Amino acid sequence: MRRTTKAAASLAAALMLAVGLSACSNSNDGLAQQYRDGDSKGYIAADFAVHEYKTGDQPKAVTFDGTLDDGTKVSNETYAGKVTVVNFWWAACAPCREEAPVLKKADAAFGDDVAFLGVNTYDQAATAESFAKEFGITYPSIIDVQTKSVTTAFAGVVPLSATPSTVILDADGRPTARIVGAIPDASILESLIKTALGASS
């Protein structure tokens, strides 16, 4: 009798656990659901990692188009012939805020010789512009929250879920390096840009 009671209790506990796990997996809360919904509100933090592509081993040129925070239409053709730094970010992402001064410093170091382009994966234009004003960012950002077309175009180079991420394109639009995670120091980015400039000259 006692064994029967214990067995029944164990079965009940197992059923309750199964129901609980089912409820967790079906929850509308959390990063997984946000990613499935496509709103990309959350980010999956990544350890800082740099990968430089060897000559002849670069991915093919990235083709993209989108609309900047000021309403201007741009594409990869807009940046043809110039080394371009593409940074994926959104305003409330803590690592994005930490690396903003690094990007600003690198942008200032190269002036018109290198193009910088942000890709905002979550915010509307007003929020992106407010962020740029707060951190003194002068280069534009594509607002990619609705279409995700630019994010998808770079999916073979950087993980869709890793924000921030940065890709350096040579003058032909081919990636020369990628950075996953927040850039800790401007000198790292500047060194990668110089390599791309050398390869493009």
Tab-separated table of C-alpha atoms in Angstrom:
chain	number	residue	atom	x	y	z
A	1	MET	CA	0.000	0.000	0.000
A	2	ARG	CA	2.786	2.358	0.917
A	3	ARG	CA	4.626	1.489	-2.290
A	4	THR	CA	1.504	2.227	-4.311
A	5	THR	CA	1.096	5.599	-2.579
A	6	LYS	CA	4.758	6.489	-3.161
A	7	ALA	CA	4.531	5.470	-6.806
A	8	ALA	CA	1.428	7.591	-7.296
A	9	ALA	CA	3.130	10.546	-5.638
A	10	SER	CA	6.206	10.146	-7.840
A	11	LEU	CA	4.021	9.979	-10.940
A	12	ALA	CA	2.166	13.129	-9.909
A	13	ALA	CA	5.430	14.964	-9.285
A	14	ALA	CA	6.751	13.913	-12.687
A	15	LEU	CA	3.598	15.145	-14.395
A	16	MET	CA	3.799	18.476	-12.592
A	17	LEU	CA	7.430	18.884	-13.677
A	18	ALA	CA	6.548	18.088	-17.272
A	19	VAL	CA	3.759	20.652	-17.243
A	20	GLY	CA	6.120	23.211	-15.740
A	21	LEU	CA	8.771	22.619	-18.390
A	22	SER	CA	6.145	22.824	-21.103
A	23	ALA	CA	5.003	26.171	-19.766
A	24	CYS	CA	8.616	27.465	-19.820
A	25	SER	CA	9.181	26.351	-23.393
A	26	ASN	CA	5.967	28.012	-24.534
A	27	SER	CA	6.598	31.254	-22.671
A	28	ASN	CA	6.452	34.508	-24.632
A	29	ASP	CA	9.181	35.907	-22.400
A	30	GLY	CA	12.926	35.669	-23.044
A	31	LEU	CA	15.448	35.962	-25.823
A	32	ALA	CA	14.378	32.859	-27.729
A	33	GLN	CA	10.853	34.123	-28.225
A	34	GLN	CA	12.105	37.613	-29.084
A	35	TYR	CA	14.331	36.119	-31.747
A	36	ARG	CA	11.467	34.022	-33.143
A	37	ASP	CA	9.280	37.128	-33.173
A	38	GLY	CA	12.006	38.986	-35.008
A	39	ASP	CA	12.038	41.993	-32.686
A	40	SER	CA	15.662	41.362	-31.566
A	41	LYS	CA	15.107	43.313	-28.368
A	42	GLY	CA	17.493	41.100	-26.463
A	43	TYR	CA	21.069	40.389	-27.383
A	44	ILE	CA	23.143	37.320	-26.775
A	45	ALA	CA	26.383	38.517	-25.245
A	46	ALA	CA	29.529	37.236	-26.878
A	47	ASP	CA	33.108	37.244	-25.721
A	48	PHE	CA	35.233	39.699	-27.686
A	49	ALA	CA	36.670	37.839	-30.676
A	50	VAL	CA	38.447	39.007	-33.830
A	51	HIS	CA	38.788	37.066	-37.049
A	52	GLU	CA	40.880	38.355	-39.926
A	53	TYR	CA	40.387	36.737	-43.306
A	54	LYS	CA	43.469	35.696	-45.243
A	55	THR	CA	43.893	36.979	-48.776
A	56	GLY	CA	41.993	34.657	-51.067
A	57	ASP	CA	39.892	33.341	-48.194
A	58	GLN	CA	37.559	36.308	-47.855
A	59	PRO	CA	33.801	35.833	-48.136
A	60	LYS	CA	32.223	37.242	-51.260
A	61	ALA	CA	31.208	40.885	-51.384
A	62	VAL	CA	28.143	41.639	-49.267
A	63	THR	CA	25.129	43.003	-51.131
A	64	PHE	CA	22.685	45.056	-49.087
A	65	ASP	CA	20.325	47.997	-49.157
A	66	GLY	CA	18.409	49.903	-46.523
A	67	THR	CA	17.152	53.243	-45.251
A	68	LEU	CA	19.223	55.502	-43.011
A	69	ASP	CA	17.953	57.197	-39.877
A	70	ASP	CA	17.478	60.406	-41.920
A	71	GLY	CA	15.393	58.622	-44.556
A	72	THR	CA	18.143	58.341	-47.194
A	73	LYS	CA	18.230	55.130	-49.225
A	74	VAL	CA	21.640	53.459	-49.366
A	75	SER	CA	23.135	50.198	-50.607
A	76	ASN	CA	26.499	48.505	-50.921
A	77	GLU	CA	26.949	50.535	-54.110
A	78	THR	CA	26.885	53.713	-51.989
A	79	TYR	CA	30.111	52.558	-50.333
A	80	ALA	CA	31.789	51.009	-53.371
A	81	GLY	CA	35.466	51.862	-53.705
A	82	LYS	CA	35.934	52.721	-50.015
A	83	VAL	CA	36.900	50.678	-46.973
A	84	THR	CA	33.764	50.552	-44.816
A	85	VAL	CA	33.246	49.694	-41.146
A	86	VAL	CA	29.772	48.239	-40.524
A	87	ASN	CA	28.648	48.106	-36.889
A	88	PHE	CA	25.518	46.286	-35.684
A	89	TRP	CA	23.988	47.832	-32.575
A	90	TRP	CA	20.903	49.123	-30.771
A	91	ALA	CA	20.546	51.918	-28.247
A	92	ALA	CA	19.832	50.103	-24.964
A	93	CYS	CA	22.419	47.365	-25.557
A	94	ALA	CA	24.977	47.904	-22.769
A	95	PRO	CA	28.028	46.653	-24.744
A	96	CYS	CA	26.958	48.869	-27.659
A	97	ARG	CA	27.016	51.881	-25.374
A	98	GLU	CA	30.414	50.869	-24.013
A	99	GLU	CA	31.985	50.649	-27.466
A	100	ALA	CA	30.396	53.823	-28.893
A	101	PRO	CA	33.365	56.034	-27.862
A	102	VAL	CA	35.739	53.507	-29.484
A	103	LEU	CA	33.889	53.728	-32.795
A	104	LYS	CA	33.767	57.520	-32.562
A	105	LYS	CA	37.533	57.695	-32.004
A	106	ALA	CA	38.323	55.356	-34.909
A	107	ASP	CA	35.969	57.249	-37.199
A	108	ALA	CA	37.715	60.523	-36.368
A	109	ALA	CA	41.162	58.957	-36.911
A	110	PHE	CA	40.484	58.096	-40.564
A	111	GLY	CA	38.222	60.945	-41.622
A	112	ASP	CA	36.974	60.677	-45.197
A	113	ASP	CA	39.373	57.841	-46.063
A	114	VAL	CA	37.094	55.265	-44.419
A	115	ALA	CA	33.301	55.078	-44.270
A	116	PHE	CA	31.504	54.103	-41.073
A	117	LEU	CA	27.973	52.717	-41.180
A	118	GLY	CA	25.787	51.632	-38.291
A	119	VAL	CA	23.042	49.038	-38.602
A	120	ASN	CA	20.451	49.468	-35.872
A	121	THR	CA	18.692	46.158	-35.410
A	122	TYR	CA	15.940	47.188	-32.994
A	123	ASP	CA	15.223	50.929	-32.696
A	124	GLN	CA	13.293	53.438	-34.729
A	125	ALA	CA	15.067	56.421	-36.302
A	126	ALA	CA	14.367	58.874	-33.468
A	127	THR	CA	15.988	56.576	-30.889
A	128	ALA	CA	19.006	55.981	-33.122
A	129	GLU	CA	19.460	59.705	-33.665
A	130	SER	CA	19.186	60.371	-29.927
A	131	PHE	CA	21.916	57.788	-29.283
A	132	ALA	CA	24.158	59.373	-31.910
A	133	LYS	CA	23.700	62.790	-30.334
A	134	GLU	CA	24.430	61.451	-26.847
A	135	PHE	CA	27.710	59.819	-27.893
A	136	GLY	CA	28.774	62.294	-30.569
A	137	ILE	CA	28.464	59.770	-33.400
A	138	THR	CA	28.491	61.548	-36.768
A	139	TYR	CA	28.158	58.623	-39.167
A	140	PRO	CA	24.664	57.348	-40.148
A	141	SER	CA	22.853	54.137	-39.294
A	142	ILE	CA	20.524	51.980	-41.327
A	143	ILE	CA	17.280	51.305	-39.469
A	144	ASP	CA	16.877	47.554	-39.944
A	145	VAL	CA	14.188	46.716	-37.379
A	146	GLN	CA	11.362	46.235	-39.870
A	147	THR	CA	12.998	44.323	-42.725
A	148	LYS	CA	16.102	42.756	-41.135
A	149	SER	CA	17.441	42.733	-44.693
A	150	VAL	CA	20.889	44.132	-43.871
A	151	THR	CA	21.278	41.898	-40.822
A	152	THR	CA	20.379	38.917	-42.996
A	153	ALA	CA	22.808	40.001	-45.729
A	154	PHE	CA	25.684	39.749	-43.235
A	155	ALA	CA	24.466	36.495	-41.649
A	156	GLY	CA	27.244	34.478	-43.236
A	157	VAL	CA	29.866	36.762	-41.696
A	158	VAL	CA	28.631	37.488	-38.154
A	159	PRO	CA	26.057	35.623	-36.020
A	160	LEU	CA	22.570	37.090	-36.236
A	161	SER	CA	22.209	36.949	-32.463
A	162	ALA	CA	25.514	38.601	-31.484
A	163	THR	CA	25.194	42.314	-30.781
A	164	PRO	CA	27.318	44.316	-31.068
A	165	SER	CA	29.247	42.998	-34.031
A	166	THR	CA	31.484	44.829	-36.488
A	167	VAL	CA	32.566	43.945	-40.021
A	168	ILE	CA	35.280	45.670	-42.037
A	169	LEU	CA	34.762	45.647	-45.798
A	170	ASP	CA	37.476	46.350	-48.347
A	171	ALA	CA	36.984	48.668	-51.307
A	172	ASP	CA	35.331	45.824	-53.222
A	173	GLY	CA	32.831	45.159	-50.434
A	174	ARG	CA	34.440	41.928	-49.244
A	175	PRO	CA	34.939	41.352	-45.510
A	176	THR	CA	38.552	41.592	-44.361
A	177	ALA	CA	37.796	41.153	-40.646
A	178	ARG	CA	34.936	40.664	-38.224
A	179	ILE	CA	34.628	41.487	-34.546
A	180	VAL	CA	32.017	39.749	-32.398
A	181	GLY	CA	31.380	41.520	-29.111
A	182	ALA	CA	32.190	45.014	-27.902
A	183	ILE	CA	35.488	46.477	-29.141
A	184	PRO	CA	37.539	47.269	-26.018
A	185	ASP	CA	40.023	49.696	-27.558
A	186	ALA	CA	40.160	51.903	-30.653
A	187	SER	CA	43.686	50.736	-31.494
A	188	ILE	CA	42.369	47.242	-32.259
A	189	LEU	CA	39.819	48.537	-34.753
A	190	GLU	CA	42.271	51.024	-36.248
A	191	SER	CA	44.817	48.257	-36.855
A	192	LEU	CA	42.235	46.163	-38.717
A	193	ILE	CA	41.183	49.179	-40.777
A	194	LYS	CA	44.808	49.883	-41.762
A	195	THR	CA	45.133	46.289	-42.947
A	196	ALA	CA	42.012	46.713	-45.089
A	197	LEU	CA	43.328	49.989	-46.503
A	198	GLY	CA	46.610	48.310	-47.383
A	199	ALA	CA	44.822	45.456	-49.116
A	200	SER	CA	42.654	47.909	-51.045
A	201	SER	CA	45.508	50.134	-52.272
